[in-house]
Tab-separated table of N, CA and C in Angstrom:
chain	number	residue	atom	x	y	z
A	1	UNK	N	69.731	59.548	90.123
A	1	UNK	CA	69.181	58.228	90.374
A	1	UNK	C	67.641	58.330	90.391
A	2	UNK	N	66.976	57.597	89.518
A	2	UNK	CA	65.518	57.710	89.468
A	2	UNK	C	64.830	56.980	90.638
A	3	UNK	N	63.648	57.443	90.959
A	3	UNK	CA	62.819	56.788	91.985
A	3	UNK	C	62.057	55.640	91.340
A	4	UNK	N	61.831	54.581	92.132
A	4	UNK	CA	61.135	53.396	91.603
A	4	UNK	C	59.767	53.220	92.213
A	5	UNK	N	59.615	53.670	93.505
A	5	UNK	CA	58.296	53.508	94.169
A	5	UNK	C	58.115	54.739	95.085
A	6	UNK	N	57.068	55.491	94.754
A	6	UNK	CA	56.746	56.733	95.463
A	6	UNK	C	55.524	56.502	96.312
A	7	UNK	N	55.631	56.858	97.591
A	7	UNK	CA	54.485	56.765	98.511
A	7	UNK	C	54.010	58.183	98.776
A	8	UNK	N	52.742	58.450	98.442
A	8	UNK	CA	52.186	59.778	98.706
A	8	UNK	C	51.244	59.651	99.889
A	9	UNK	N	51.514	60.440	100.919
A	9	UNK	CA	50.698	60.440	102.134
A	9	UNK	C	49.736	61.614	102.073
A	10	UNK	N	48.448	61.330	102.245
A	10	UNK	CA	47.438	62.367	102.093
A	10	UNK	C	46.531	62.439	103.302
A	11	UNK	N	45.912	63.637	103.476
A	11	UNK	CA	44.982	63.815	104.598
A	11	UNK	C	43.515	63.752	104.156
A	12	UNK	N	43.290	63.523	102.874
A	12	UNK	CA	41.969	63.378	102.254
A	12	UNK	C	41.150	64.642	102.259
A	13	UNK	N	41.785	65.816	102.314
A	13	UNK	CA	41.087	67.085	102.177
A	13	UNK	C	41.372	67.583	100.749
A	14	UNK	N	40.737	68.688	100.391
A	14	UNK	CA	40.970	69.289	99.063
A	14	UNK	C	42.429	69.708	98.918
A	15	UNK	N	43.072	69.985	100.046
A	15	UNK	CA	44.465	70.425	100.022
A	15	UNK	C	45.422	69.341	99.540
A	16	UNK	N	44.969	68.094	99.473
A	16	UNK	CA	45.895	67.051	99.069
A	16	UNK	C	46.077	66.984	97.537
A	17	UNK	N	45.270	67.692	96.786
A	17	UNK	CA	45.394	67.655	95.310
A	17	UNK	C	46.793	68.063	94.833
A	18	UNK	N	47.378	69.201	95.303
A	18	UNK	CA	48.745	69.535	94.842
A	18	UNK	C	49.795	68.481	95.197
A	19	UNK	N	49.566	67.814	96.324
A	19	UNK	CA	50.530	66.768	96.757
A	19	UNK	C	50.441	65.612	95.753
A	20	UNK	N	49.232	65.217	95.391
A	20	UNK	CA	49.051	64.128	94.441
A	20	UNK	C	49.597	64.534	93.063
A	21	UNK	N	49.317	65.756	92.632
A	21	UNK	CA	49.818	66.222	91.350
A	21	UNK	C	51.337	66.120	91.292
A	22	UNK	N	52.023	66.572	92.342
A	22	UNK	CA	53.492	66.537	92.362
A	22	UNK	C	54.009	65.100	92.375
A	23	UNK	N	53.389	64.251	93.176
A	23	UNK	CA	53.808	62.828	93.223
A	23	UNK	C	53.558	62.169	91.865
A	24	UNK	N	52.475	62.522	91.225
A	24	UNK	CA	52.150	61.949	89.912
A	24	UNK	C	53.194	62.368	88.876
A	25	UNK	N	53.565	63.663	88.883
A	25	UNK	CA	54.596	64.171	87.957
A	25	UNK	C	55.903	63.385	88.162
A	26	UNK	N	56.283	63.190	89.413
A	26	UNK	CA	57.523	62.444	89.705
A	26	UNK	C	57.409	60.987	89.280
A	27	UNK	N	56.241	60.425	89.493
A	27	UNK	CA	56.010	59.035	89.102
A	27	UNK	C	56.180	58.855	87.589
A	28	UNK	N	55.558	59.766	86.837
A	28	UNK	CA	55.624	59.689	85.370
A	28	UNK	C	57.050	59.895	84.883
A	29	UNK	N	57.709	60.942	85.396
A	29	UNK	CA	59.072	61.270	84.911
A	29	UNK	C	60.106	60.218	85.308
A	30	UNK	N	59.850	59.484	86.368
A	30	UNK	CA	60.783	58.439	86.833
A	30	UNK	C	60.358	57.023	86.413
A	31	UNK	N	59.165	56.892	85.863
A	31	UNK	CA	58.633	55.562	85.576
A	31	UNK	C	58.421	54.769	86.860
A	32	UNK	N	58.023	55.489	87.890
A	32	UNK	CA	57.897	54.844	89.239
A	32	UNK	C	56.475	54.420	89.548
A	33	UNK	N	56.359	53.409	90.347
A	33	UNK	CA	55.065	52.970	90.883
A	33	UNK	C	54.638	54.046	91.907
A	34	UNK	N	53.316	54.281	91.972
A	34	UNK	CA	52.780	55.293	92.880
A	34	UNK	C	51.799	54.647	93.854
A	35	UNK	N	52.075	54.779	95.132
A	35	UNK	CA	51.211	54.272	96.172
A	35	UNK	C	50.669	55.408	96.995
A	36	UNK	N	49.493	55.200	97.576
A	36	UNK	CA	48.781	56.227	98.325
A	36	UNK	C	48.510	55.720	99.746
A	37	UNK	N	48.646	56.586	100.724
A	37	UNK	CA	48.345	56.175	102.094
A	37	UNK	C	47.634	57.297	102.844
A	38	UNK	N	46.678	56.882	103.680
A	38	UNK	CA	46.032	57.783	104.614
A	38	UNK	C	46.002	57.053	105.960
A	39	UNK	N	46.358	57.770	107.007
A	39	UNK	CA	46.352	57.185	108.345
A	39	UNK	C	45.211	57.815	109.164
A	40	UNK	N	44.393	56.942	109.739
A	40	UNK	CA	43.351	57.386	110.640
A	40	UNK	C	43.913	57.285	112.051
A	41	UNK	N	44.021	58.444	112.704
A	41	UNK	CA	44.581	58.418	114.053
A	41	UNK	C	43.559	57.903	115.047
A	42	UNK	N	43.985	57.053	115.984
A	42	UNK	CA	43.038	56.536	116.995
A	42	UNK	C	42.519	57.653	117.859
A	43	UNK	N	41.245	57.523	118.208
A	43	UNK	CA	40.630	58.490	119.102
A	43	UNK	C	41.114	58.180	120.526
A	44	UNK	N	41.380	59.233	121.251
A	44	UNK	CA	41.799	59.055	122.657
A	44	UNK	C	40.615	58.556	123.468
A	45	UNK	N	40.919	57.835	124.483
A	45	UNK	CA	39.852	57.342	125.375
A	45	UNK	C	39.266	58.515	126.132
A	46	UNK	N	37.963	58.702	125.988
A	46	UNK	CA	37.326	59.848	126.668
A	46	UNK	C	36.596	59.321	127.919
A	47	UNK	N	36.612	60.119	128.925
A	47	UNK	CA	35.998	59.718	130.189
A	47	UNK	C	34.839	60.647	130.528
A	48	UNK	N	33.699	60.086	130.876
A	48	UNK	CA	32.541	60.848	131.336
A	48	UNK	C	32.362	60.526	132.794
A	49	UNK	N	32.922	61.334	133.656
A	49	UNK	CA	32.882	61.029	135.092
A	49	UNK	C	33.776	59.842	135.404
A	50	UNK	N	33.247	58.843	136.029
A	50	UNK	CA	34.014	57.643	136.376
A	50	UNK	C	33.893	56.536	135.363
A	51	UNK	N	33.026	56.728	134.367
A	51	UNK	CA	32.745	55.664	133.408
A	51	UNK	C	33.410	55.969	132.093
A	52	UNK	N	34.317	55.101	131.632
A	52	UNK	CA	34.934	55.346	130.315
A	52	UNK	C	33.899	55.184	129.211
A	53	UNK	N	34.004	56.016	128.186
A	53	UNK	CA	33.095	55.960	127.050
A	53	UNK	C	33.682	55.049	126.003
A	54	UNK	N	32.822	54.253	125.375
A	54	UNK	CA	33.253	53.381	124.292
A	54	UNK	C	33.216	54.181	122.969
A	55	UNK	N	34.389	54.424	122.425
A	55	UNK	CA	34.493	55.218	121.178
A	55	UNK	C	34.661	54.313	119.943
A	56	UNK	N	34.511	53.026	120.118
A	56	UNK	CA	34.775	52.127	118.958
A	56	UNK	C	33.810	52.351	117.796
A	57	UNK	N	32.565	52.702	118.115
A	57	UNK	CA	31.609	52.970	117.020
A	57	UNK	C	31.982	54.239	116.256
A	58	UNK	N	32.344	55.277	117.021
A	58	UNK	CA	32.769	56.535	116.368
A	58	UNK	C	34.042	56.307	115.563
A	59	UNK	N	34.969	55.505	116.097
A	59	UNK	CA	36.217	55.207	115.395
A	59	UNK	C	35.923	54.467	114.089
A	60	UNK	N	34.971	53.547	114.120
A	60	UNK	CA	34.607	52.790	112.911
A	60	UNK	C	33.968	53.744	111.885
A	61	UNK	N	33.144	54.679	112.362
A	61	UNK	CA	32.527	55.632	111.448
A	61	UNK	C	33.585	56.499	110.776
A	62	UNK	N	34.562	56.915	111.587
A	62	UNK	CA	35.665	57.725	111.052
A	62	UNK	C	36.450	56.923	109.996
A	63	UNK	N	36.712	55.660	110.260
A	63	UNK	CA	37.429	54.828	109.292
A	63	UNK	C	36.608	54.630	108.016
A	64	UNK	N	35.280	54.380	108.175
A	64	UNK	CA	34.420	54.190	106.997
A	64	UNK	C	34.351	55.466	106.134
A	65	UNK	N	34.292	56.643	106.797
A	65	UNK	CA	34.272	57.907	106.045
A	65	UNK	C	35.604	58.110	105.299
A	66	UNK	N	36.688	57.746	105.954
A	66	UNK	CA	38.028	57.875	105.308
A	66	UNK	C	38.079	56.944	104.093
A	67	UNK	N	37.537	55.736	104.216
A	67	UNK	CA	37.523	54.783	103.079
A	67	UNK	C	36.758	55.359	101.912
A	68	UNK	N	35.598	55.988	102.197
A	68	UNK	CA	34.776	56.590	101.122
A	68	UNK	C	35.546	57.732	100.436
A	69	UNK	N	36.204	58.584	101.228
A	69	UNK	CA	36.961	59.714	100.661
A	69	UNK	C	38.147	59.179	99.845
A	70	UNK	N	38.821	58.134	100.356
A	70	UNK	CA	39.941	57.559	99.652
A	70	UNK	C	39.489	56.953	98.301
A	71	UNK	N	38.342	56.278	98.327
A	71	UNK	CA	37.788	55.724	97.078
A	71	UNK	C	37.480	56.812	96.067
A	72	UNK	N	36.920	57.934	96.539
A	72	UNK	CA	36.615	59.069	95.639
A	72	UNK	C	37.887	59.640	95.034
A	73	UNK	N	38.924	59.729	95.834
A	73	UNK	CA	40.225	60.203	95.402
A	73	UNK	C	40.815	59.296	94.313
A	74	UNK	N	40.695	58.004	94.544
A	74	UNK	CA	41.191	57.014	93.565
A	74	UNK	C	40.427	57.145	92.239
A	75	UNK	N	39.128	57.369	92.338
A	75	UNK	CA	38.307	57.543	91.124
A	75	UNK	C	38.680	58.829	90.381
A	76	UNK	N	39.084	59.849	91.150
A	76	UNK	CA	39.438	61.139	90.561
A	76	UNK	C	40.750	61.098	89.805
A	77	UNK	N	41.702	60.258	90.291
A	77	UNK	CA	43.011	60.133	89.686
A	77	UNK	C	43.204	58.703	89.185
A	78	UNK	N	43.115	58.494	87.872
A	78	UNK	CA	43.220	57.146	87.320
A	78	UNK	C	44.552	56.442	87.596
A	79	UNK	N	45.593	57.236	87.868
A	79	UNK	CA	46.915	56.644	88.137
A	79	UNK	C	46.937	55.912	89.487
A	80	UNK	N	46.026	56.277	90.354
A	80	UNK	CA	45.938	55.644	91.673
A	80	UNK	C	45.015	54.435	91.578
A	81	UNK	N	45.390	53.380	92.229
A	81	UNK	CA	44.560	52.187	92.213
A	81	UNK	C	44.326	51.684	93.637
A	82	UNK	N	43.261	50.954	93.818
A	82	UNK	CA	42.958	50.343	95.141
A	82	UNK	C	44.093	49.409	95.563
A	83	UNK	N	44.698	48.768	94.567
A	83	UNK	CA	45.764	47.826	94.852
A	83	UNK	C	46.930	48.489	95.579
A	84	UNK	N	47.207	49.755	95.242
A	84	UNK	CA	48.319	50.463	95.819
A	84	UNK	C	47.858	51.616	96.733
A	85	UNK	N	46.665	51.431	97.314
A	85	UNK	CA	46.197	52.437	98.294
A	85	UNK	C	46.104	51.756	99.671
A	86	UNK	N	46.450	52.501	100.676
A	86	UNK	CA	46.499	51.944	102.004
A	86	UNK	C	45.760	52.877	102.975
A	87	UNK	N	44.927	52.276	103.808
A	87	UNK	CA	44.195	53.003	104.846
A	87	UNK	C	44.407	52.213	106.125
A	88	UNK	N	44.941	52.874	107.139
A	88	UNK	CA	45.218	52.173	108.392
A	88	UNK	C	45.067	53.063	109.590
A	89	UNK	N	44.956	52.443	110.762
A	89	UNK	CA	44.955	53.167	112.051
A	89	UNK	C	46.352	53.327	112.530
A	90	UNK	N	46.601	54.392	113.279
A	90	UNK	CA	47.867	54.562	113.930
A	90	UNK	C	48.367	55.983	113.970
A	91	UNK	N	49.641	56.099	114.387
A	91	UNK	CA	50.296	57.409	114.398
A	91	UNK	C	50.900	57.620	112.984
A	92	UNK	N	50.590	58.759	112.346
A	92	UNK	CA	51.047	58.930	110.963
A	92	UNK	C	52.516	58.667	110.715
A	93	UNK	N	53.400	59.241	111.543
A	93	UNK	CA	54.825	59.069	111.321
A	93	UNK	C	55.196	57.570	111.302
A	94	UNK	N	54.787	56.855	112.332
A	94	UNK	CA	55.157	55.444	112.453
A	94	UNK	C	54.585	54.598	111.315
A	95	UNK	N	53.310	54.823	110.984
A	95	UNK	CA	52.678	54.038	109.938
A	95	UNK	C	53.230	54.335	108.577
A	96	UNK	N	53.533	55.620	108.279
A	96	UNK	CA	54.105	55.990	106.974
A	96	UNK	C	55.497	55.383	106.860
A	97	UNK	N	56.324	55.495	107.883
A	97	UNK	CA	57.665	54.895	107.851
A	97	UNK	C	57.584	53.400	107.667
A	98	UNK	N	56.678	52.743	108.410
A	98	UNK	CA	56.531	51.288	108.311
A	98	UNK	C	56.138	50.869	106.918
A	99	UNK	N	55.155	51.551	106.365
A	99	UNK	CA	54.688	51.206	105.013
A	99	UNK	C	55.777	51.475	103.965
A	100	UNK	N	56.507	52.571	104.104
A	100	UNK	CA	57.589	52.864	103.168
A	100	UNK	C	58.652	51.767	103.158
A	101	UNK	N	59.000	51.275	104.352
A	101	UNK	CA	59.941	50.160	104.459
A	101	UNK	C	59.361	48.901	103.856
A	102	UNK	N	58.162	48.559	104.247
A	102	UNK	CA	57.499	47.341	103.843
A	102	UNK	C	57.341	47.288	102.328
A	103	UNK	N	56.968	48.420	101.715
A	103	UNK	CA	56.706	48.473	100.278
A	103	UNK	C	57.972	48.844	99.461
A	104	UNK	N	59.111	48.997	100.177
A	104	UNK	CA	60.380	49.378	99.556
A	104	UNK	C	60.263	50.667	98.718
A	105	UNK	N	59.645	51.665	99.324
A	105	UNK	CA	59.513	52.992	98.680
A	105	UNK	C	60.821	53.723	98.796
A	106	UNK	N	61.144	54.501	97.780
A	106	UNK	CA	62.370	55.278	97.865
A	106	UNK	C	62.116	56.792	97.909
A	107	UNK	N	60.811	57.163	97.944
A	107	UNK	CA	60.424	58.564	98.126
A	107	UNK	C	59.053	58.618	98.781
A	108	UNK	N	58.938	59.470	99.802
A	108	UNK	CA	57.675	59.759	100.446
A	108	UNK	C	57.333	61.202	100.098
A	109	UNK	N	56.103	61.461	99.609
A	109	UNK	CA	55.660	62.800	99.287
A	109	UNK	C	54.534	63.174	100.255
A	110	UNK	N	54.690	64.313	100.954
A	110	UNK	CA	53.698	64.802	101.883
A	110	UNK	C	53.438	66.275	101.650
A	111	UNK	N	52.349	66.789	102.164
A	111	UNK	CA	52.032	68.219	102.078
A	111	UNK	C	52.510	68.919	103.304
A	112	UNK	N	52.886	70.179	103.139
A	112	UNK	CA	53.354	70.983	104.257
A	112	UNK	C	52.805	72.372	104.151
A	113	UNK	N	52.301	72.905	105.298
A	113	UNK	CA	51.778	74.260	105.309
A	113	UNK	C	52.843	75.293	105.621
A	114	UNK	N	54.070	74.851	105.941
A	114	UNK	CA	55.134	75.796	106.257
A	114	UNK	C	54.751	76.663	107.446
A	115	UNK	N	54.258	76.020	108.495
A	115	UNK	CA	53.767	76.762	109.678
A	115	UNK	C	54.890	77.506	110.386
A	116	UNK	N	54.471	78.537	111.113
A	116	UNK	CA	55.374	79.364	111.879
A	116	UNK	C	54.823	79.494	113.286
A	117	UNK	N	55.649	79.971	114.179
A	117	UNK	CA	55.205	80.284	115.538
A	117	UNK	C	54.792	79.050	116.321
A	118	UNK	N	53.636	79.121	116.985
A	118	UNK	CA	53.175	78.036	117.851
A	118	UNK	C	52.918	76.768	117.069
A	119	UNK	N	52.375	76.868	115.865
A	119	UNK	CA	52.107	75.672	115.033
A	119	UNK	C	53.401	74.967	114.722
A	120	UNK	N	54.473	75.733	114.504
A	120	UNK	CA	55.792	75.167	114.199
A	120	UNK	C	56.310	74.384	115.437
A	121	UNK	N	56.134	74.960	116.617
A	121	UNK	CA	56.575	74.301	117.827
A	121	UNK	C	55.826	73.000	118.093
A	122	UNK	N	54.543	73.013	117.742
A	122	UNK	CA	53.716	71.819	117.967
A	122	UNK	C	54.034	70.718	116.945
A	123	UNK	N	54.654	71.105	115.862
A	123	UNK	CA	55.041	70.133	114.831
A	123	UNK	C	53.937	69.886	113.837
A	124	UNK	N	54.251	69.104	112.849
A	124	UNK	CA	53.291	68.787	111.800
A	124	UNK	C	53.597	67.365	111.306
A	125	UNK	N	52.680	66.800	110.591
A	125	UNK	CA	52.900	65.438	110.050
A	125	UNK	C	54.116	65.450	109.120
A	126	UNK	N	54.212	66.484	108.270
A	126	UNK	CA	55.353	66.528	107.322
A	126	UNK	C	56.673	66.507	108.101
A	127	UNK	N	56.755	67.317	109.134
A	127	UNK	CA	57.967	67.380	109.934
A	127	UNK	C	58.234	66.033	110.616
A	128	UNK	N	57.213	65.429	111.172
A	128	UNK	CA	57.352	64.114	111.794
A	128	UNK	C	57.841	63.080	110.820
A	129	UNK	N	57.249	63.042	109.619
A	129	UNK	CA	57.632	62.058	108.620
A	129	UNK	C	59.093	62.236	108.207
A	130	UNK	N	59.529	63.452	108.107
A	130	UNK	CA	60.922	63.722	107.685
A	130	UNK	C	61.942	63.073	108.630
A	131	UNK	N	61.697	63.192	109.894
A	131	UNK	CA	62.668	62.652	110.891
A	131	UNK	C	62.563	61.124	111.003
A	132	UNK	N	63.661	60.477	110.708
A	132	UNK	CA	63.719	59.030	110.793
A	132	UNK	C	63.145	58.298	109.620
A	133	UNK	N	62.878	59.001	108.530
A	133	UNK	CA	62.309	58.376	107.317
A	133	UNK	C	63.318	57.385	106.743
A	134	UNK	N	62.842	56.268	106.190
A	134	UNK	CA	63.717	55.274	105.622
A	134	UNK	C	64.176	55.613	104.198
A	135	UNK	N	63.716	56.745	103.679
A	135	UNK	CA	64.024	57.130	102.306
A	135	UNK	C	63.888	58.636	102.164
A	136	UNK	N	64.048	59.135	100.944
A	136	UNK	CA	63.904	60.582	100.693
A	136	UNK	C	62.462	61.027	101.017
A	137	UNK	N	62.325	62.308	101.413
A	137	UNK	CA	61.004	62.869	101.694
A	137	UNK	C	60.882	64.188	100.934
A	138	UNK	N	59.791	64.361	100.234
A	138	UNK	CA	59.520	65.634	99.549
A	138	UNK	C	58.309	66.255	100.226
A	139	UNK	N	58.461	67.458	100.744
A	139	UNK	CA	57.349	68.183	101.345
A	139	UNK	C	56.874	69.197	100.326
A	140	UNK	N	55.653	69.024	99.866
A	140	UNK	CA	55.041	69.933	98.869
A	140	UNK	C	54.397	71.073	99.631
A	141	UNK	N	54.827	72.297	99.339
A	141	UNK	CA	54.304	73.475	100.020
A	141	UNK	C	52.844	73.686	99.637
A	142	UNK	N	51.982	73.781	100.638
A	142	UNK	CA	50.550	74.013	100.440
A	142	UNK	C	50.244	75.463	100.764
A	143	UNK	N	49.556	76.131	99.864
A	143	UNK	CA	49.206	77.533	100.055
A	143	UNK	C	47.824	77.594	100.713
A	144	UNK	N	47.698	78.464	101.724
A	144	UNK	CA	46.395	78.638	102.377
A	144	UNK	C	45.428	79.240	101.377
A	145	UNK	N	44.168	78.719	101.425
A	145	UNK	CA	43.145	79.218	100.502
A	145	UNK	C	42.223	80.137	101.238
């Protein structure tokens, strides 16, 4: 059964290239639409003594930098378009699942480092996305450089 809409979740680092390449191959071979998503995680409220610090400006800078990196990624890969790219705040698992349902995606592609030991116990975005996903999930193995 071919895929019709593939959602590729990226962290906007150089390591996301193999994830995009794999999603692009699947998109071409299935004639599927390809969407891109990056989730900016909210900054925790930091406290300096008794006075809470306002992190909204830092959060906005983080979001603006993510937008710039996402735009560069879209320019690097002509198959990706702003129309099908998504940048949002939230918890990656929840936002990726929500977007996959909303956009009627039938495959989510994420990168995985195949962590072991303590990192495995702490979990990863790929592992989080896998559990409770509304569709198939492909974890592309990323090799440490």
